[in-house]
Amino acid sequence: MTGLSRRNVLTLVGSGAAAGLVPWRSFAQQAAAPSLPAQSSGGVAAASGRRHGLSIFGDLRYGPDFTHFDYVEPAAPKGGRMVMQPPSWGWNQNTQTFNTLNSFVLQGDAPPRMELTFDTLMVSAADEPDSLYGLLAEAVELSADGNELRFFLRQEPKFSDGSRVTAADVAWSLTTLKEKGHPVTALPMRQMASAEAAGEREVLVRFTGHQSRELKLLIAQLPIFSEAWWAGRDFGASTMEPILGSGPYKVGAMSPGSFIEYARVPDYWAADLPVRRGQNNFDVLRIEFYREREAEFQAFAKGLVTFREEFTAKTWATGYTFPAVTSGQVRKKSFPGEKGPDYQAWYINTRRAKFADPRTRQALGMVFDFEWTNANLFFNSYSRTTSYFESSDYAATGVPSAEELALLEPFREKLPAVVFGEPPIPPVSDGSGRDRNLLRAASTLLAEAGWKRSGSGLVNAKGEALSVEFVIDSVVFQPVLGKYVDSLRAIGVAANVVLLDAAQYQRRQNAFDFDVIAARFTIGATPLEGLRNFLSSDAADAPGSQNYAGIKDAVVDAMIAKAMAATDRASHRAALSALDRVLRAGFYTVPQWHRDQHLVAYWDLFGAPSTKPDYGFPFETTWWFDPDKAARIGKSG
């Protein structure tokens, strides 16, 4: 069976895994930069004056004279191609089809990796949790109060048509993304007061004074467009016209809904910069689109796809027996997962009155038998997810610390008692697939929430039946949900599963038109802005946000605010652990499962750096085509 969704990630800073902010990496020895003092007013930690990098709390691994990142091969050769189906994506991107090349707005379904065609002011280092270094900008300067940020552009940047990237382009891009961009980007940018060109190569960004420490990093990683190219065009509309960019790739051959190729720009202006050296090595990155994973797997077995990350436990355990594997033409390898929060769950849509009572939501989760599912469908290859910040130091454990209590105590009257004890964890079943004790406990909770038996079902005081519809976009979800639906029906819940095509699914997801939906998020190794889009009241009714559960909770908002106001990593960690306790006590989701590895299969055509960075898996930008390997297995690039 499957790990369900691939990574549907928030396109925010701090996560090397984030699609939409694909990191660009390296492989060398560099002296660490000295730590910088913290900013006093919610700004990025920094000292006054120009500097080559930014981080949330001031710690930078690479000094101003670094030549490349430590996790890439700086002499990696260029050439060849990689054909893949991406394991992660963001914004309005879709892995099953595409009908627009405008990836940064809500309208339409865009192909993943459109971000490779655009440069940003700065880029993240995938071996640090939240550090950025200059790309379009050679330096940055933060005001003493943290409310003004100046970017100083390099002289060399140019778009792929040869025109120069100017400060006016940057200011126009930031302003337009705030006004018309996808909600994932536009929502946090409300605290950007203005962006203006202060000269041909200088950009001044002003903030409201209410911004988070992370917003400056988000802005530094947004795509920069050509204002002249967009003149007379509607930025918010879908378009199949390739958009002019300045990035290492540009759109090549494509067939909408079938495939798209990104062609490497041979005279890319930034190829030898430290933040780009040893990266973007393939002449062509081709993405194939499949509506079902079995079709994708068969294409891989035939060599039509040359790289895939496996998310189906059964396939990983039993499926790789085709001739190319036994002959050694195809390799299987596991890579360590990223250090950072990773949360996968079914999200219960609390915008719907039938799910308003947390006891109803808790009951729905109680009957999911993970132990049976893991043993019978997953080959016991997963662990149960318990925390919104799984696989990180932010996950709440034990009773609240003194630091957490100081944050929670002012809200004690608004919070259930469990918040002040051990955090809730999903129940462990007897593994039978029909644990009678858990079914009885769930029925008791539903009765307490006002649901009464009526025939074979449950109704509320108004006579309305309790029904749950799971919305999915692939048949691969059905085996897990089949057993889950049976258990829900056993306690009187009218449960069913609806399979939609990719476009319908995206529309209903954006409009929150579902009872329950599944998603997996990685929101950055140092979560800040992503918290708002994922969990805040402001995002709950914003179409296209990732607050799928519709969480509107003043205490959740307060804990997010505390995390954003933190001036050091310890206080940030305490705020997130407190937030985790509040969320888990709300039973907004049914936690699923996780595995702290990337399971990868690929045709033996590639070279790769010896080190995988801790905060990303940027295979498409740091690997390279190896013609000698290709010759040995008798396959061209």
XYZ file of C-alpha atoms in Angstrom:
637
model
C 0.000 0.000 0.000
C 0.961 3.621 -0.104
C 2.112 6.488 2.047
C -0.836 8.271 0.425
C 0.000 11.719 -0.822
C 3.408 12.634 -2.066
C 4.765 15.742 -0.438
C 2.217 18.502 -0.802
C 4.453 21.111 0.696
C 4.034 24.669 1.766
C 6.159 26.834 -0.466
C 7.824 28.782 2.288
C 11.345 29.324 3.458
C 13.449 27.104 5.623
C 12.723 23.724 4.079
C 15.040 22.278 1.505
C 12.320 19.785 0.725
C 9.843 22.398 -0.282
C 8.746 22.248 -3.857
C 8.629 25.728 -5.186
C 11.790 26.525 -3.290
C 13.954 23.741 -4.652
C 17.348 24.266 -3.029
C 20.584 24.607 -4.974
C 23.549 23.009 -3.193
C 27.296 22.240 -2.931
C 30.304 20.206 -1.751
C 33.308 21.978 -0.134
C 35.215 23.131 2.930
C 34.252 26.541 4.244
C 34.784 28.389 7.485
C 31.572 29.085 9.353
C 30.481 32.683 9.535
C 30.360 34.228 12.986
C 26.971 34.352 14.648
C 25.219 37.690 14.410
C 23.342 39.357 17.262
C 19.584 38.986 17.346
C 17.345 41.740 16.053
C 15.204 43.299 18.748
C 11.955 43.909 16.870
C 10.950 40.713 15.171
C 13.359 41.150 12.285
C 15.768 38.553 10.968
C 18.667 38.280 13.356
C 21.474 40.381 11.987
C 23.973 43.109 12.679
C 23.748 46.475 10.962
C 25.358 46.950 7.572
C 25.445 44.882 4.424
C 25.894 41.145 4.610
C 25.998 38.179 2.259
C 23.430 36.029 4.056
C 20.387 35.954 6.321
C 18.979 33.479 8.797
C 16.132 33.629 11.259
C 18.276 33.570 14.385
C 21.525 34.850 12.906
C 23.609 31.690 12.578
C 25.273 31.185 9.173
C 27.385 28.211 8.172
C 29.061 29.827 5.163
C 31.235 32.901 5.239
C 31.240 35.691 2.626
C 34.069 34.098 0.627
C 32.612 30.599 0.270
C 32.964 29.057 -3.190
C 30.163 26.486 -3.136
C 27.915 24.594 -0.752
C 29.339 21.541 1.000
C 26.808 19.048 -0.354
C 27.328 19.405 -4.105
C 30.100 18.302 -6.428
C 31.439 21.606 -7.791
C 32.970 19.928 -10.866
C 29.838 17.970 -11.759
C 29.576 17.592 -15.554
C 26.714 19.035 -17.587
C 24.630 17.060 -20.050
C 22.072 14.286 -20.429
C 18.605 14.170 -19.005
C 16.548 12.952 -16.099
C 12.949 11.838 -16.605
C 10.861 11.799 -13.449
C 7.527 12.216 -11.733
C 8.213 14.706 -8.938
C 7.813 13.547 -5.334
C 6.923 17.053 -4.107
C 5.214 20.191 -5.326
C 3.605 23.451 -4.214
C 1.479 26.469 -5.186
C -1.100 25.378 -7.800
C 1.085 22.579 -9.137
C -0.339 19.180 -10.004
C 1.459 15.915 -10.752
C -1.388 14.330 -12.716
C -2.003 16.988 -15.350
C -1.361 20.612 -16.247
C -3.247 23.318 -18.112
C -1.240 26.445 -17.294
C 2.389 27.490 -17.005
C 1.605 30.156 -14.411
C 2.543 28.328 -11.237
C 2.314 31.198 -8.767
C -1.424 31.968 -8.739
C -4.520 30.078 -7.648
C -5.968 29.673 -11.145
C -5.303 26.442 -13.050
C -3.080 23.388 -12.646
C 0.606 24.028 -13.300
C 3.432 21.535 -13.801
C 5.855 21.040 -10.910
C 9.307 22.647 -11.124
C 8.235 25.773 -12.969
C 10.238 27.519 -10.255
C 13.421 26.290 -11.968
C 12.832 28.864 -14.695
C 13.016 31.812 -12.286
C 15.724 33.259 -10.094
C 15.228 34.670 -6.631
C 17.013 37.342 -4.652
C 18.578 34.736 -2.383
C 18.633 30.949 -2.106
C 18.519 28.559 0.831
C 21.316 26.272 1.933
C 19.995 22.734 2.316
C 22.471 21.892 5.065
C 21.120 24.643 7.342
C 17.631 24.985 8.810
C 16.916 28.552 7.671
C 19.860 30.323 6.022
C 19.907 32.232 2.729
C 22.734 33.466 0.506
C 22.703 35.947 -2.354
C 21.731 35.084 -5.939
C 20.218 38.061 -7.784
C 21.229 40.135 -4.780
C 24.907 40.253 -3.924
C 24.188 41.795 -0.509
C 21.351 42.651 1.839
C 20.931 45.211 4.577
C 18.432 45.236 7.420
C 17.466 48.413 9.266
C 18.015 48.710 13.000
C 14.295 48.365 13.724
C 13.891 45.413 11.374
C 11.242 47.170 9.298
C 13.276 47.928 6.165
C 15.228 45.531 4.031
C 17.480 46.612 1.173
C 18.664 44.264 -1.532
C 21.662 45.242 -3.629
C 21.499 43.519 -7.014
C 24.425 42.128 -8.946
C 25.303 43.675 -12.296
C 25.183 40.370 -14.200
C 21.579 39.071 -13.874
C 19.655 38.761 -17.111
C 16.496 37.120 -18.343
C 16.728 34.319 -20.885
C 15.981 36.777 -23.719
C 19.106 38.761 -22.770
C 17.346 41.691 -21.088
C 18.644 42.860 -17.720
C 17.009 42.097 -14.377
C 16.480 45.446 -12.684
C 15.350 46.692 -9.309
C 12.085 47.740 -10.967
C 11.477 44.111 -11.982
C 12.055 43.000 -8.398
C 9.748 45.630 -6.916
C 7.028 44.853 -9.475
C 7.318 41.110 -8.819
C 7.022 41.411 -5.044
C 4.103 43.829 -5.264
C 2.281 41.680 -7.818
C 2.752 38.465 -5.823
C 1.306 40.220 -2.771
C -1.710 41.467 -4.730
C -2.379 38.605 -7.135
C -0.220 35.660 -6.101
C -1.287 32.291 -4.756
C -2.626 32.536 -1.186
C 0.350 30.527 0.090
C 2.470 33.531 -0.875
C -0.012 36.398 -0.685
C -1.287 35.755 2.846
C 2.028 36.264 4.674
C 2.937 39.162 2.377
C 0.171 41.294 3.857
C 2.791 42.478 6.336
C 4.966 43.808 3.500
C 4.002 47.471 3.295
C 5.786 48.247 0.031
C 8.553 47.285 -2.370
C 10.192 49.941 -4.526
C 13.234 50.466 -6.699
C 15.650 52.812 -4.933
C 17.903 52.820 -7.991
C 18.630 50.489 -10.916
C 20.268 47.930 -8.624
C 18.774 48.663 -5.211
C 15.411 47.479 -3.870
C 13.843 48.791 -0.677
C 11.240 46.605 1.036
C 9.278 48.102 3.916
C 7.294 46.136 6.497
C 4.351 47.069 8.708
C 6.116 46.331 11.992
C 3.845 43.325 12.602
C 5.761 40.888 10.408
C 7.299 37.628 11.546
C 11.028 37.079 11.598
C 10.644 34.738 8.634
C 8.835 37.042 6.224
C 12.091 38.612 5.055
C 13.383 35.164 4.140
C 10.179 34.326 2.279
C 10.394 37.519 0.238
C 14.049 36.844 -0.577
C 13.047 33.484 -2.121
C 10.145 34.580 -4.308
C 10.419 34.290 -8.103
C 11.382 37.474 -9.932
C 9.596 38.288 -13.197
C 10.126 40.708 -16.066
C 7.789 43.665 -15.666
C 8.126 44.446 -19.381
C 7.157 40.907 -20.393
C 4.004 41.054 -18.264
C 2.877 44.403 -19.679
C -0.549 43.866 -21.244
C -0.895 40.375 -19.740
C -3.034 39.289 -16.784
C -0.799 37.919 -14.032
C -3.686 36.164 -12.302
C -4.817 34.222 -15.383
C -3.872 30.825 -16.721
C -1.553 30.794 -19.705
C 0.227 28.198 -21.809
C 2.744 30.775 -23.008
C 6.137 30.169 -21.353
C 6.801 33.020 -18.931
C 10.101 34.850 -19.302
C 12.464 34.061 -16.454
C 16.114 34.361 -15.517
C 16.596 30.912 -14.014
C 18.857 28.003 -14.947
C 16.119 26.343 -17.037
C 13.460 27.434 -19.494
C 10.395 25.653 -20.801
C 11.171 23.373 -23.723
C 9.023 20.737 -25.428
C 5.688 19.957 -23.819
C 2.329 18.331 -24.330
C -0.290 19.653 -21.873
C -1.308 16.985 -19.397
C 1.273 14.549 -20.776
C 4.826 15.839 -20.318
C 6.939 18.961 -20.009
C 10.660 19.440 -20.512
C 12.815 22.041 -18.838
C 15.854 22.831 -20.957
C 19.042 24.058 -19.296
C 19.992 27.610 -20.274
C 23.519 27.148 -21.713
C 24.693 30.680 -20.969
C 22.955 30.941 -17.594
C 24.343 34.077 -16.001
C 24.757 32.613 -12.477
C 26.236 29.210 -13.317
C 29.543 29.945 -11.566
C 28.233 31.766 -8.525
C 28.905 29.990 -5.204
C 25.182 29.398 -4.659
C 24.854 27.708 -8.086
C 28.191 25.996 -8.701
C 27.880 22.244 -9.239
C 24.111 22.409 -9.725
C 21.512 22.350 -12.512
C 23.565 19.770 -14.358
C 21.051 18.037 -16.621
C 20.545 19.446 -20.097
C 16.907 18.390 -19.842
C 14.639 17.690 -16.894
C 11.516 15.983 -18.208
C 8.395 15.473 -16.111
C 5.918 12.817 -17.148
C 2.305 13.006 -15.980
C 0.346 9.898 -15.005
C -3.096 9.675 -13.493
C -2.315 6.464 -11.644
C 0.805 5.257 -9.889
C 0.655 1.810 -11.462
C 0.929 3.381 -14.907
C 3.852 5.468 -13.664
C 5.531 2.373 -12.220
C 5.180 0.466 -15.471
C 6.647 3.411 -17.365
C 9.623 3.345 -14.990
C 10.071 -0.402 -15.456
C 10.217 0.155 -19.219
C 12.777 2.949 -18.869
C 10.406 5.711 -19.977
C 10.930 7.274 -16.526
C 14.458 7.126 -15.095
C 13.981 8.364 -11.509
C 11.171 7.795 -9.035
C 10.680 8.044 -5.315
C 8.601 5.143 -4.089
C 5.683 5.855 -1.746
C 4.006 2.452 -1.901
C 5.288 -0.010 0.700
C 3.993 -3.062 -1.127
C 5.604 -1.995 -4.395
C 8.936 -1.323 -2.671
C 8.821 -4.728 -0.985
C 7.574 -6.853 -3.874
C 7.359 -4.860 -7.099
C 10.987 -4.367 -8.081
C 11.487 -7.775 -9.657
C 11.395 -6.762 -13.315
C 14.400 -7.627 -15.537
C 16.158 -4.235 -15.305
C 16.409 -4.632 -11.518
C 17.772 -8.178 -11.592
C 20.297 -7.201 -14.287
C 21.532 -4.214 -12.267
C 20.315 -1.587 -14.720
C 17.982 -0.206 -12.059
C 19.170 0.564 -8.542
C 17.181 0.798 -5.310
C 18.523 2.970 -2.534
C 17.264 4.623 0.629
C 18.330 8.123 1.666
C 17.823 9.669 5.110
C 14.834 11.931 5.530
C 15.041 15.603 6.353
C 15.430 17.088 9.807
C 12.226 19.018 10.183
C 8.503 18.727 10.883
C 6.601 16.327 8.670
C 2.879 15.787 9.099
C 0.578 13.506 7.146
C -3.063 13.096 8.084
C -6.688 13.045 7.093
C -8.028 16.563 7.628
C -11.571 16.841 8.989
C -13.337 19.907 7.613
C -14.594 21.727 10.708
C -16.316 24.335 8.539
C -19.117 21.763 8.388
C -21.382 21.822 11.443
C -21.465 18.052 11.826
C -17.756 18.098 12.718
C -17.897 21.062 15.111
C -17.708 18.977 18.302
C -14.178 17.704 19.015
C -15.660 14.513 20.467
C -17.107 13.713 17.056
C -13.718 14.228 15.462
C -11.957 12.181 18.129
C -14.392 9.320 17.574
C -13.803 9.368 13.818
C -10.090 9.004 14.416
C -10.411 6.350 17.075
C -11.684 3.678 14.711
C -8.833 3.928 12.206
C -6.846 0.739 12.824
C -3.265 1.689 12.011
C -1.835 -1.539 13.448
C -3.942 -3.701 11.109
C -3.205 -1.396 8.159
C 0.537 -1.359 8.793
C 0.719 -5.151 9.095
C -1.576 -6.064 6.226
C -1.000 -3.283 3.696
C 2.283 -1.585 4.588
C 4.578 -4.551 5.360
C 5.100 -2.997 8.815
C 7.273 -0.338 7.222
C 5.700 2.754 8.842
C 5.443 4.330 12.274
C 2.308 6.066 13.501
C 2.368 9.825 13.333
C 1.431 11.498 16.606
C 2.553 15.133 16.394
C 1.932 18.037 14.023
C 5.706 18.454 14.201
C 6.646 14.822 13.718
C 10.344 14.034 13.234
C 11.446 17.247 14.933
C 12.372 18.724 18.309
C 9.110 20.680 18.315
C 6.886 17.667 19.008
C 5.282 17.850 22.454
C 6.272 15.084 24.862
C 5.461 14.407 28.498
C 3.855 17.113 30.606
C 4.391 20.751 29.599
C 7.706 22.311 30.479
C 7.845 25.468 32.581
C 8.360 27.468 29.376
C 5.317 25.867 27.741
C 3.175 26.383 30.851
C 4.036 30.066 30.891
C 2.532 30.320 27.397
C -0.511 28.143 28.076
C -1.603 29.263 31.557
C -3.251 32.536 30.415
C -5.635 30.418 28.317
C -6.358 27.656 30.849
C -10.098 28.384 30.981
C -10.356 28.057 27.202
C -8.446 24.804 26.950
C -9.330 21.193 27.745
C -7.484 19.730 30.710
C -5.546 17.318 28.516
C -3.474 20.233 27.181
C -1.833 20.459 30.597
C -0.991 16.775 30.820
C 0.467 14.186 28.475
C -0.385 15.119 24.874
C -3.017 12.938 23.189
C -1.714 10.149 21.009
C -3.711 7.927 18.648
C -4.955 4.757 20.342
C -3.183 1.472 19.695
C -5.538 -1.225 18.435
C -5.391 -4.994 18.875
C -4.539 -5.257 15.172
C -7.668 -7.236 14.321
C -9.065 -4.597 11.998
C -12.159 -4.432 14.222
C -11.054 -3.626 17.761
C -14.306 -3.840 19.718
C -13.005 -1.816 22.643
C -12.120 1.108 20.375
C -15.412 0.840 18.509
C -17.307 1.009 21.812
C -15.219 3.967 23.001
C -15.885 5.810 19.735
C -19.626 5.132 20.020
C -19.608 6.538 23.562
C -17.914 9.741 22.355
C -20.439 10.143 19.554
C -23.316 9.732 22.001
C -21.772 12.379 24.264
C -21.553 14.672 21.231
C -25.323 14.297 20.675
C -25.475 11.598 17.996
C -28.223 9.008 18.513
C -28.982 5.748 16.803
C -31.661 5.814 14.132
C -31.918 2.489 12.370
C -28.398 1.562 11.268
C -27.136 5.134 11.385
C -26.615 8.111 13.650
C -28.560 11.373 13.691
C -28.352 14.621 15.659
C -31.175 16.485 17.395
C -32.313 17.875 14.045
C -32.538 14.417 12.532
C -29.497 14.990 10.308
C -27.430 11.897 9.618
C -23.742 11.721 10.441
C -22.006 11.074 7.141
C -18.334 11.266 6.143
C -17.141 11.529 2.560
C -13.452 10.977 1.852
C -12.351 12.809 -1.302
C -9.400 11.207 -3.140
C -7.690 11.569 -6.509
C -6.196 8.092 -6.944
C -7.413 4.503 -6.573
C -4.275 3.762 -4.569
C -6.048 5.265 -1.522
C -8.921 2.812 -1.655
C -7.503 -0.237 0.209
C -6.707 1.774 3.349
C -9.982 3.632 3.236
C -11.924 0.445 2.568
C -11.123 -0.956 5.998
C -11.525 2.454 7.641
C -14.927 3.026 6.025
C -16.083 -0.412 7.203
C -15.170 0.494 10.788
C -16.979 3.837 10.567
C -20.094 2.157 9.223
C -19.919 -0.353 12.079
C -20.509 2.493 14.571
C -23.291 4.064 12.508
C -21.382 6.632 10.453
C -22.494 6.760 6.801
C -19.014 6.764 5.284
C -18.045 6.619 1.622
C -15.158 7.435 -0.721
C -15.372 9.676 -3.797
C -12.693 9.424 -6.493
C -12.169 12.591 -8.562
C -9.964 13.458 -11.502
C -7.021 15.773 -10.860
C -8.707 19.003 -11.937
C -11.891 18.361 -9.942
C -9.885 17.377 -6.917
C -7.810 20.572 -7.047
C -10.927 22.732 -7.382
C -12.678 21.114 -4.448
C -9.521 21.234 -2.356
C -9.061 24.957 -3.063
C -12.721 25.654 -2.218
C -12.709 23.405 0.906
C -15.543 21.413 -0.666
C -14.971 18.125 1.163
C -15.633 16.340 4.437
C -12.200 14.739 4.757
C -9.097 15.041 2.610
C -5.564 13.677 2.946
C -2.375 15.726 2.726
C 1.220 15.695 3.833
C 3.082 18.874 4.752
C 6.653 19.811 5.454
C 6.554 23.414 6.607
C 10.217 24.188 7.098
C 12.872 23.232 9.587
C 12.143 26.487 11.450
C 8.363 26.864 11.059
C 7.024 30.415 11.133
C 5.113 31.813 8.141
C 3.987 28.323 7.173
C 2.104 28.068 10.455
C -0.317 30.789 9.409
C -1.193 29.203 6.101
C -1.519 25.773 7.664
C -3.275 26.522 10.940
C -4.402 30.129 11.482
C -7.892 31.611 11.612
C -6.949 34.052 8.851
C -6.270 31.160 6.483
C -9.362 29.154 7.381
C -11.613 30.937 4.887
C -8.980 31.941 2.333
C -9.545 29.818 -0.817
C -6.405 27.941 -1.745
C -4.840 28.027 1.719
C -3.655 24.800 3.321
C -5.786 25.162 6.446
C -7.821 22.212 5.236
C -9.277 21.482 8.663
C -10.664 25.024 8.891
C -9.036 25.624 12.279
C -10.291 28.838 13.882
C -8.967 28.940 17.411
C -7.802 32.018 19.300
C -5.331 29.975 21.354
C -3.830 28.444 18.225
C -3.449 31.940 16.804
C -1.833 33.111 20.044
C 0.690 30.270 20.034
C 1.540 31.006 16.394
C 2.096 34.634 17.371
C 4.396 33.543 20.205
C 6.408 31.375 17.825
C 6.735 34.237 15.380
C 7.848 36.633 18.101
C 10.501 34.271 19.468
C 13.980 35.781 19.546
C 15.906 32.535 20.015
C 15.539 28.883 19.103
C 14.669 27.766 22.644
C 11.656 30.063 22.987
C 10.596 29.211 19.435
C 10.719 25.518 20.309
C 8.636 26.037 23.459
C 5.952 27.936 21.531
C 5.656 25.200 18.913
C 5.484 22.437 21.507
C 2.700 24.351 23.265
C 0.956 24.799 19.916
C 1.275 21.075 19.254
C -0.516 20.318 22.529
C -3.416 22.620 21.679
C -3.808 21.202 18.186
C -3.674 17.581 19.280
C -6.331 18.251 21.928
C -8.591 19.641 19.183
C -8.641 16.386 17.158
C -8.784 18.269 13.879
C -7.140 15.430 11.995
C -6.693 11.695 11.937
C -2.903 11.269 11.984
C -1.552 8.797 9.465
C 2.006 7.452 9.351
C 5.579 8.300 8.458
C 8.916 6.814 7.516
C 12.126 8.794 7.954
C 13.612 7.735 4.636
C 13.399 8.449 0.939
C 12.966 5.191 -0.970
C 14.403 5.822 -4.410
C 14.695 3.714 -7.555
C 16.577 4.958 -10.593
C 18.128 3.733 -13.781
C 21.894 3.609 -13.238
C 22.610 6.668 -15.371
C 23.487 9.194 -12.707
C 26.235 10.473 -10.503
C 25.452 12.061 -7.146
C 27.293 13.940 -4.404
C 28.551 11.805 -1.543
C 26.562 13.816 1.018
C 22.819 14.332 1.235
C 22.035 17.573 3.088
C 19.993 17.424 6.286
C 17.263 19.800 5.165
C 16.565 18.821 1.576
C 16.774 16.170 -1.120
C 17.614 18.233 -4.223
C 18.378 15.320 -6.538
C 17.195 17.066 -9.700
C 19.603 19.955 -9.190
C 22.638 18.249 -7.630
C 22.812 14.903 -9.459
C 24.237 14.617 -12.968
C 24.156 12.370 -16.006
C 27.032 9.873 -16.239
C 27.641 8.748 -19.856
C 29.960 5.911 -18.786
C 27.265 4.385 -16.599
C 24.746 4.833 -19.388
C 27.019 2.999 -21.800
C 27.481 0.113 -19.348
C 23.750 -0.504 -19.072
C 23.112 0.152 -22.743
C 20.838 3.130 -22.268
C 21.225 6.686 -23.525
C 20.240 9.800 -21.609
